[in-house]
PDB file of C-alpha atoms in Angstrom:
ATOM      1  CA  MET A  25       0.000   0.000   0.000  1.00 48.00           C
ATOM      2  CA  ALA A  26       1.204   3.516  -0.787  1.00 45.00           C
ATOM      3  CA  ARG A  27       2.516   5.436   2.165  1.00 51.00           C
ATOM      4  CA  GLU A  28       0.953   8.692   3.284  1.00 67.00           C
ATOM      5  CA  ARG A  29       3.164  11.621   2.518  1.00 73.00           C
ATOM      6  CA  LYS A  30       2.676  15.277   1.923  1.00 83.00           C
ATOM      7  CA  ILE A  31       2.623  16.390  -1.702  1.00 86.00           C
ATOM      8  CA  SER A  32       3.103  19.936  -2.860  1.00 91.00           C
ATOM      9  CA  THR A  33       0.699  21.654  -5.209  1.00 93.00           C
ATOM     10  CA  GLU A  34       3.561  22.014  -7.676  1.00 94.00           C
ATOM     11  CA  GLU A  35       4.268  18.280  -7.600  1.00 95.00           C
ATOM     12  CA  LEU A  36       0.553  17.523  -7.944  1.00 96.00           C
ATOM     13  CA  TYR A  37       0.200  19.841 -10.956  1.00 96.00           C
ATOM     14  CA  GLN A  38       3.381  18.635 -12.672  1.00 96.00           C
ATOM     15  CA  THR A  39       2.255  15.031 -12.335  1.00 97.00           C
ATOM     16  CA  THR A  40      -1.240  15.950 -13.495  1.00 96.00           C
ATOM     17  CA  LYS A  41       0.193  17.662 -16.567  1.00 95.00           C
ATOM     18  CA  GLN A  42       2.352  14.661 -17.436  1.00 95.00           C
ATOM     19  CA  LEU A  43      -0.527  12.234 -17.006  1.00 96.00           C
ATOM     20  CA  LEU A  44      -2.784  14.378 -19.190  1.00 95.00           C
ATOM     21  CA  LEU A  45      -0.133  14.471 -21.905  1.00 93.00           C
ATOM     22  CA  ASP A  46       0.488  10.727 -21.625  1.00 95.00           C
ATOM     23  CA  ARG A  47      -3.083   9.501 -21.223  1.00 95.00           C
ATOM     24  CA  GLY A  48      -5.458  12.327 -22.194  1.00 93.00           C
ATOM     25  CA  TYR A  49      -8.584  13.331 -20.311  1.00 94.00           C
ATOM     26  CA  ASP A  50     -10.302   9.943 -20.430  1.00 94.00           C
ATOM     27  CA  GLY A  51      -7.161   8.071 -19.378  1.00 95.00           C
ATOM     28  CA  TYR A  52      -6.437  10.362 -16.422  1.00 96.00           C
ATOM     29  CA  THR A  53      -7.487   8.744 -13.136  1.00 96.00           C
ATOM     30  CA  PHE A  54      -6.861   9.322  -9.458  1.00 96.00           C
ATOM     31  CA  THR A  55      -5.457   5.783  -9.286  1.00 96.00           C
ATOM     32  CA  LEU A  56      -2.733   6.635 -11.821  1.00 97.00           C
ATOM     33  CA  LEU A  57      -2.104   9.971 -10.123  1.00 97.00           C
ATOM     34  CA  ALA A  58      -1.814   8.367  -6.676  1.00 95.00           C
ATOM     35  CA  ASN A  59       0.562   5.716  -8.012  1.00 96.00           C
ATOM     36  CA  ARG A  60       2.818   8.290  -9.677  1.00 96.00           C
ATOM     37  CA  LEU A  61       2.846  10.434  -6.537  1.00 95.00           C
ATOM     38  CA  ASP A  62       3.308   7.413  -4.266  1.00 93.00           C
ATOM     39  CA  VAL A  63       0.294   8.303  -2.117  1.00 94.00           C
ATOM     40  CA  SER A  64      -3.050   6.683  -1.517  1.00 91.00           C
ATOM     41  CA  ARG A  65      -6.102   7.688  -3.552  1.00 93.00           C
ATOM     42  CA  ALA A  66      -7.659   8.739  -0.246  1.00 92.00           C
ATOM     43  CA  ALA A  67      -4.930  11.376   0.091  1.00 92.00           C
ATOM     44  CA  ILE A  68      -6.134  12.953  -3.161  1.00 93.00           C
ATOM     45  CA  TYR A  69      -9.831  12.560  -2.319  1.00 93.00           C
ATOM     46  CA  LYS A  70      -9.197  14.568   0.878  1.00 92.00           C
ATOM     47  CA  TYR A  71      -8.865  17.645  -1.311  1.00 92.00           C
ATOM     48  CA  TYR A  72     -10.787  16.846  -4.500  1.00 95.00           C
ATOM     49  CA  GLU A  73     -14.169  15.212  -4.869  1.00 95.00           C
ATOM     50  CA  ASN A  74     -13.387  14.076  -8.418  1.00 96.00           C
ATOM     51  CA  LYS A  75     -10.917  14.502 -11.245  1.00 96.00           C
ATOM     52  CA  GLU A  76     -12.945  17.345 -12.775  1.00 97.00           C
ATOM     53  CA  GLU A  77     -12.355  19.483  -9.663  1.00 96.00           C
ATOM     54  CA  LEU A  78      -8.627  18.848  -9.752  1.00 97.00           C
ATOM     55  CA  LEU A  79      -8.311  19.333 -13.500  1.00 97.00           C
ATOM     56  CA  SER A  80     -10.361  22.543 -13.548  1.00 96.00           C
ATOM     57  CA  GLU A  81      -8.230  23.910 -10.691  1.00 96.00           C
ATOM     58  CA  TYR A  82      -5.101  22.892 -12.573  1.00 96.00           C
ATOM     59  CA  MET A  83      -6.384  24.726 -15.687  1.00 95.00           C
ATOM     60  CA  VAL A  84      -6.847  27.890 -13.601  1.00 95.00           C
ATOM     61  CA  TYR A  85      -3.238  27.515 -12.449  1.00 95.00           C
ATOM     62  CA  GLU A  86      -1.936  27.053 -16.018  1.00 93.00           C
ATOM     63  CA  LEU A  87      -3.845  30.048 -17.372  1.00 91.00           C
ATOM     64  CA  GLN A  88      -2.728  32.232 -14.459  1.00 93.00           C
ATOM     65  CA  THR A  89       0.882  31.221 -15.151  1.00 92.00           C
ATOM     66  CA  PHE A  90       0.423  32.169 -18.810  1.00 89.00           C
ATOM     67  CA  ILE A  91      -1.072  35.551 -17.844  1.00 91.00           C
ATOM     68  CA  ASP A  92       1.729  36.235 -15.359  1.00 93.00           C
ATOM     69  CA  ASN A  93       4.323  35.502 -18.038  1.00 91.00           C
ATOM     70  CA  LEU A  94       2.485  37.672 -20.538  1.00 89.00           C
ATOM     71  CA  LYS A  95       2.613  40.549 -18.050  1.00 91.00           C
ATOM     72  CA  ILE A  96       6.387  40.106 -17.926  1.00 92.00           C
ATOM     73  CA  VAL A  97       6.501  40.118 -21.745  1.00 90.00           C
ATOM     74  CA  ASN A  98       4.522  43.391 -21.769  1.00 88.00           C
ATOM     75  CA  GLN A  99       7.202  45.020 -19.605  1.00 91.00           C
ATOM     76  CA  GLU A 100       9.761  44.816 -22.403  1.00 92.00           C
ATOM     77  CA  LYS A 101      10.620  48.285 -23.704  1.00 93.00           C
ATOM     78  CA  SER A 102      10.077  47.958 -27.446  1.00 94.00           C
ATOM     79  CA  PHE A 103       7.474  46.083 -29.447  1.00 94.00           C
ATOM     80  CA  PHE A 104      10.188  43.965 -31.082  1.00 92.00           C
ATOM     81  CA  ASP A 105      11.481  42.970 -27.645  1.00 94.00           C
ATOM     82  CA  GLN A 106       7.927  42.095 -26.592  1.00 94.00           C
ATOM     83  CA  PHE A 107       7.347  40.158 -29.810  1.00 93.00           C
ATOM     84  CA  HIS A 108      10.512  38.087 -29.388  1.00 91.00           C
ATOM     85  CA  ALA A 109       9.773  37.457 -25.706  1.00 92.00           C
ATOM     86  CA  LEU A 110       6.192  36.381 -26.502  1.00 90.00           C
ATOM     87  CA  PHE A 111       7.288  34.138 -29.337  1.00 87.00           C
ATOM     88  CA  ASN A 112       9.992  32.511 -27.236  1.00 87.00           C
ATOM     89  CA  TYR A 113       7.516  32.004 -24.399  1.00 88.00           C
ATOM     90  CA  ILE A 114       4.801  30.367 -26.502  1.00 87.00           C
ATOM     91  CA  PHE A 115       7.362  28.040 -28.090  1.00 87.00           C
ATOM     92  CA  ASN A 116       9.069  27.233 -24.788  1.00 87.00           C
ATOM     93  CA  ASP A 117       6.422  24.731 -23.710  1.00 82.00           C
ATOM     94  CA  MET A 118       4.294  23.703 -26.647  1.00 79.00           C
ATOM     95  CA  SER A 119       2.469  21.096 -24.574  1.00 84.00           C
ATOM     96  CA  ILE A 120       0.330  23.852 -23.080  1.00 80.00           C
ATOM     97  CA  TYR A 121      -1.758  23.870 -26.262  1.00 81.00           C
ATOM     98  CA  ARG A 122      -2.543  20.172 -25.897  1.00 85.00           C
ATOM     99  CA  ILE A 123      -3.342  20.751 -22.235  1.00 86.00           C
ATOM    100  CA  ARG A 124      -5.741  23.560 -23.183  1.00 84.00           C
ATOM    101  CA  GLU A 125      -7.574  21.264 -25.612  1.00 86.00           C
ATOM    102  CA  ILE A 126      -7.864  18.596 -22.932  1.00 88.00           C
ATOM    103  CA  GLY A 127      -9.138  21.196 -20.458  1.00 87.00           C
ATOM    104  CA  MET A 128     -12.007  22.052 -22.778  1.00 88.00           C
ATOM    105  CA  GLN A 129     -13.327  18.496 -22.261  1.00 91.00           C
ATOM    106  CA  ILE A 130     -13.933  18.952 -18.528  1.00 95.00           C
ATOM    107  CA  PRO A 131     -17.666  18.682 -17.810  1.00 96.00           C
ATOM    108  CA  THR A 132     -19.275  20.832 -15.133  1.00 96.00           C
ATOM    109  CA  VAL A 133     -20.084  18.135 -12.591  1.00 96.00           C
ATOM    110  CA  ASN A 134     -20.416  20.276  -9.449  1.00 96.00           C
ATOM    111  CA  GLN A 135     -20.290  23.803  -8.037  1.00 97.00           C
ATOM    112  CA  LYS A 136     -16.499  23.833  -7.576  1.00 97.00           C
ATOM    113  CA  VAL A 137     -15.931  22.984 -11.241  1.00 96.00           C
ATOM    114  CA  ALA A 138     -18.484  25.637 -12.236  1.00 97.00           C
ATOM    115  CA  GLU A 139     -16.612  28.213 -10.125  1.00 97.00           C
ATOM    116  CA  ASN A 140     -13.292  27.253 -11.724  1.00 96.00           C
ATOM    117  CA  LYS A 141     -14.810  27.516 -15.201  1.00 95.00           C
ATOM    118  CA  HIS A 142     -16.140  30.957 -14.292  1.00 95.00           C
ATOM    119  CA  LYS A 143     -12.620  31.954 -13.151  1.00 95.00           C
ATOM    120  CA  LEU A 144     -11.243  30.672 -16.449  1.00 93.00           C
ATOM    121  CA  GLU A 145     -13.736  32.783 -18.378  1.00 92.00           C
ATOM    122  CA  LYS A 146     -12.701  35.916 -16.464  1.00 94.00           C
ATOM    123  CA  MET A 147      -9.047  35.048 -16.978  1.00 92.00           C
ATOM    124  CA  HIS A 148      -9.594  34.642 -20.742  1.00 89.00           C
ATOM    125  CA  ASN A 149     -10.934  38.207 -20.770  1.00 89.00           C
ATOM    126  CA  GLN A 150      -7.840  39.375 -18.878  1.00 91.00           C
ATOM    127  CA  LEU A 151      -5.648  37.493 -21.342  1.00 88.00           C
ATOM    128  CA  TYR A 152      -7.428  39.100 -24.286  1.00 89.00           C
ATOM    129  CA  THR A 153      -6.899  42.562 -22.755  1.00 89.00           C
ATOM    130  CA  LEU A 154      -3.167  41.929 -22.341  1.00 89.00           C
ATOM    131  CA  LEU A 155      -2.833  40.632 -25.901  1.00 89.00           C
ATOM    132  CA  GLN A 156      -4.831  43.576 -27.237  1.00 90.00           C
ATOM    133  CA  LYS A 157      -2.446  45.918 -25.390  1.00 91.00           C
ATOM    134  CA  PHE A 158       0.467  44.120 -27.063  1.00 91.00           C
ATOM    135  CA  ILE A 159      -1.031  44.652 -30.549  1.00 92.00           C
ATOM    136  CA  GLU A 160      -1.917  48.291 -29.859  1.00 93.00           C
ATOM    137  CA  PHE A 161       1.659  48.887 -28.722  1.00 94.00           C
ATOM    138  CA  GLY A 162       2.958  47.453 -32.016  1.00 94.00           C
ATOM    139  CA  LYS A 163       0.628  49.725 -33.958  1.00 94.00           C
ATOM    140  CA  SER A 164       1.551  52.782 -31.892  1.00 94.00           C
ATOM    141  CA  GLU A 165       5.252  52.147 -32.611  1.00 93.00           C
ATOM    142  CA  LYS A 166       4.336  51.889 -36.319  1.00 93.00           C
ATOM    143  CA  VAL A 167       5.749  48.358 -36.436  1.00 92.00           C
ATOM    144  CA  LEU A 168       2.414  46.703 -37.166  1.00 93.00           C
ATOM    145  CA  LYS A 169       0.163  47.931 -39.949  1.00 93.00           C
ATOM    146  CA  GLU A 170      -2.759  49.903 -38.531  1.00 92.00           C
ATOM    147  CA  ASP A 171      -5.323  48.273 -40.827  1.00 93.00           C
ATOM    148  CA  LEU A 172      -4.569  44.686 -39.745  1.00 91.00           C
ATOM    149  CA  PRO A 173      -7.238  43.285 -37.431  1.00 93.00           C
ATOM    150  CA  SER A 174      -5.785  42.426 -34.022  1.00 90.00           C
ATOM    151  CA  SER A 175      -7.407  38.988 -34.069  1.00 89.00           C
ATOM    152  CA  LEU A 176      -5.659  38.182 -37.355  1.00 91.00           C
ATOM    153  CA  VAL A 177      -2.223  39.163 -36.017  1.00 89.00           C
ATOM    154  CA  LEU A 178      -2.730  37.223 -32.784  1.00 88.00           C
ATOM    155  CA  GLY A 179      -4.127  34.237 -34.675  1.00 87.00           C
ATOM    156  CA  LEU A 180      -1.062  34.131 -36.910  1.00 88.00           C
ATOM    157  CA  ILE A 181       1.283  34.319 -33.938  1.00 86.00           C
ATOM    158  CA  PHE A 182      -0.478  31.686 -31.861  1.00 83.00           C
ATOM    159  CA  GLN A 183      -1.262  29.305 -34.718  1.00 86.00           C
ATOM    160  CA  THR A 184       2.412  28.992 -35.628  1.00 87.00           C
ATOM    161  CA  VAL A 185       2.721  26.374 -32.875  1.00 84.00           C
ATOM    162  CA  ASN A 186       0.466  24.107 -34.934  1.00 84.00           C
ATOM    163  CA  ILE A 187       2.754  24.105 -37.975  1.00 89.00           C
ATOM    164  CA  PRO A 188       4.441  20.700 -38.053  1.00 90.00           C
ATOM    165  CA  ASN A 189       8.223  20.607 -38.192  1.00 91.00           C
ATOM    166  CA  LEU A 190       8.345  17.780 -40.728  1.00 94.00           C
ATOM    167  CA  GLU A 191      11.984  18.423 -41.608  1.00 94.00           C
ATOM    168  CA  ARG A 192      12.936  18.007 -37.934  1.00 94.00           C
ATOM    169  CA  ILE A 193      14.807  21.292 -37.831  1.00 95.00           C
ATOM    170  CA  PRO A 194      16.255  21.851 -34.332  1.00 95.00           C
ATOM    171  CA  HIS A 195      13.625  23.561 -32.174  1.00 91.00           C
ATOM    172  CA  SER A 196      15.533  26.816 -31.552  1.00 91.00           C
ATOM    173  CA  GLU A 197      16.282  27.168 -35.275  1.00 94.00           C
ATOM    174  CA  TRP A 198      12.629  26.391 -36.104  1.00 93.00           C
ATOM    175  CA  VAL A 199      11.461  29.160 -33.746  1.00 91.00           C
ATOM    176  CA  GLU A 200      13.873  31.634 -35.334  1.00 92.00           C
ATOM    177  CA  LYS A 201      12.609  30.732 -38.822  1.00 93.00           C
ATOM    178  CA  MET A 202       9.035  31.317 -37.654  1.00 91.00           C
ATOM    179  CA  LYS A 203       9.967  34.712 -36.233  1.00 91.00           C
ATOM    180  CA  GLU A 204      11.762  35.604 -39.457  1.00 92.00           C
ATOM    181  CA  ILE A 205       8.683  34.824 -41.544  1.00 92.00           C
ATOM    182  CA  MET A 206       6.417  36.710 -39.120  1.00 89.00           C
ATOM    183  CA  CYS A 207       8.667  39.792 -39.130  1.00 88.00           C
ATOM    184  CA  HIS A 208       9.966  39.859 -42.708  1.00 88.00           C
ATOM    185  CA  GLY A 209       7.676  37.642 -44.783  1.00 87.00           C
ATOM    186  CA  MET A 210       8.578  34.708 -46.980  1.00 88.00           C
ATOM    187  CA  PHE A 211       9.107  36.422 -50.337  1.00 90.00           C
ATOM    188  CA  ASN A 212      12.403  37.685 -51.685  1.00 86.00           C
ATOM    189  CA  LYS A 213      12.433  41.425 -52.210  1.00 77.00           C
ATOM    190  CA  GLU A 214      12.079  42.415 -55.883  1.00 69.00           C
TER     191      GLU A 214
END
């Protein structure tokens, strides 16, 4: 039988993330989590009624971490510095996009999950405000074209993570190529 030991929130969330990436939403269970953490299932049930509570709380944590890092990005002095910092951040841990997709599968099974989903909705609004500020800054510095819709610019930036690296170019080089295309285009100058 697993021994009772204290687990940190960080350890719980890191293990949760890894299990979600390995097994997906349907394959994630408290039994697997308890085994990986070397605790009893009862130790987890002390704090969470079900996996939906834990996963929705974990999603709040992940989104808050993203927002906190975006605030740091927005402190960079120039738009180009902010752009490079944002790009490097979103490519630093590409698993977050898979985690987000998994998080969208969480059903609202009780009040705690509903509260966490409400928090996530508010946080998405905060995230949008920060990203809008980023785009407005680029336009005010005359780096971004004024007539480009903000949603298009942000979509292009964030969708780059979905472009498959079929040639297996080293990750850092791949990120630099993406930034080059975003900043300078893909056509030779005539």
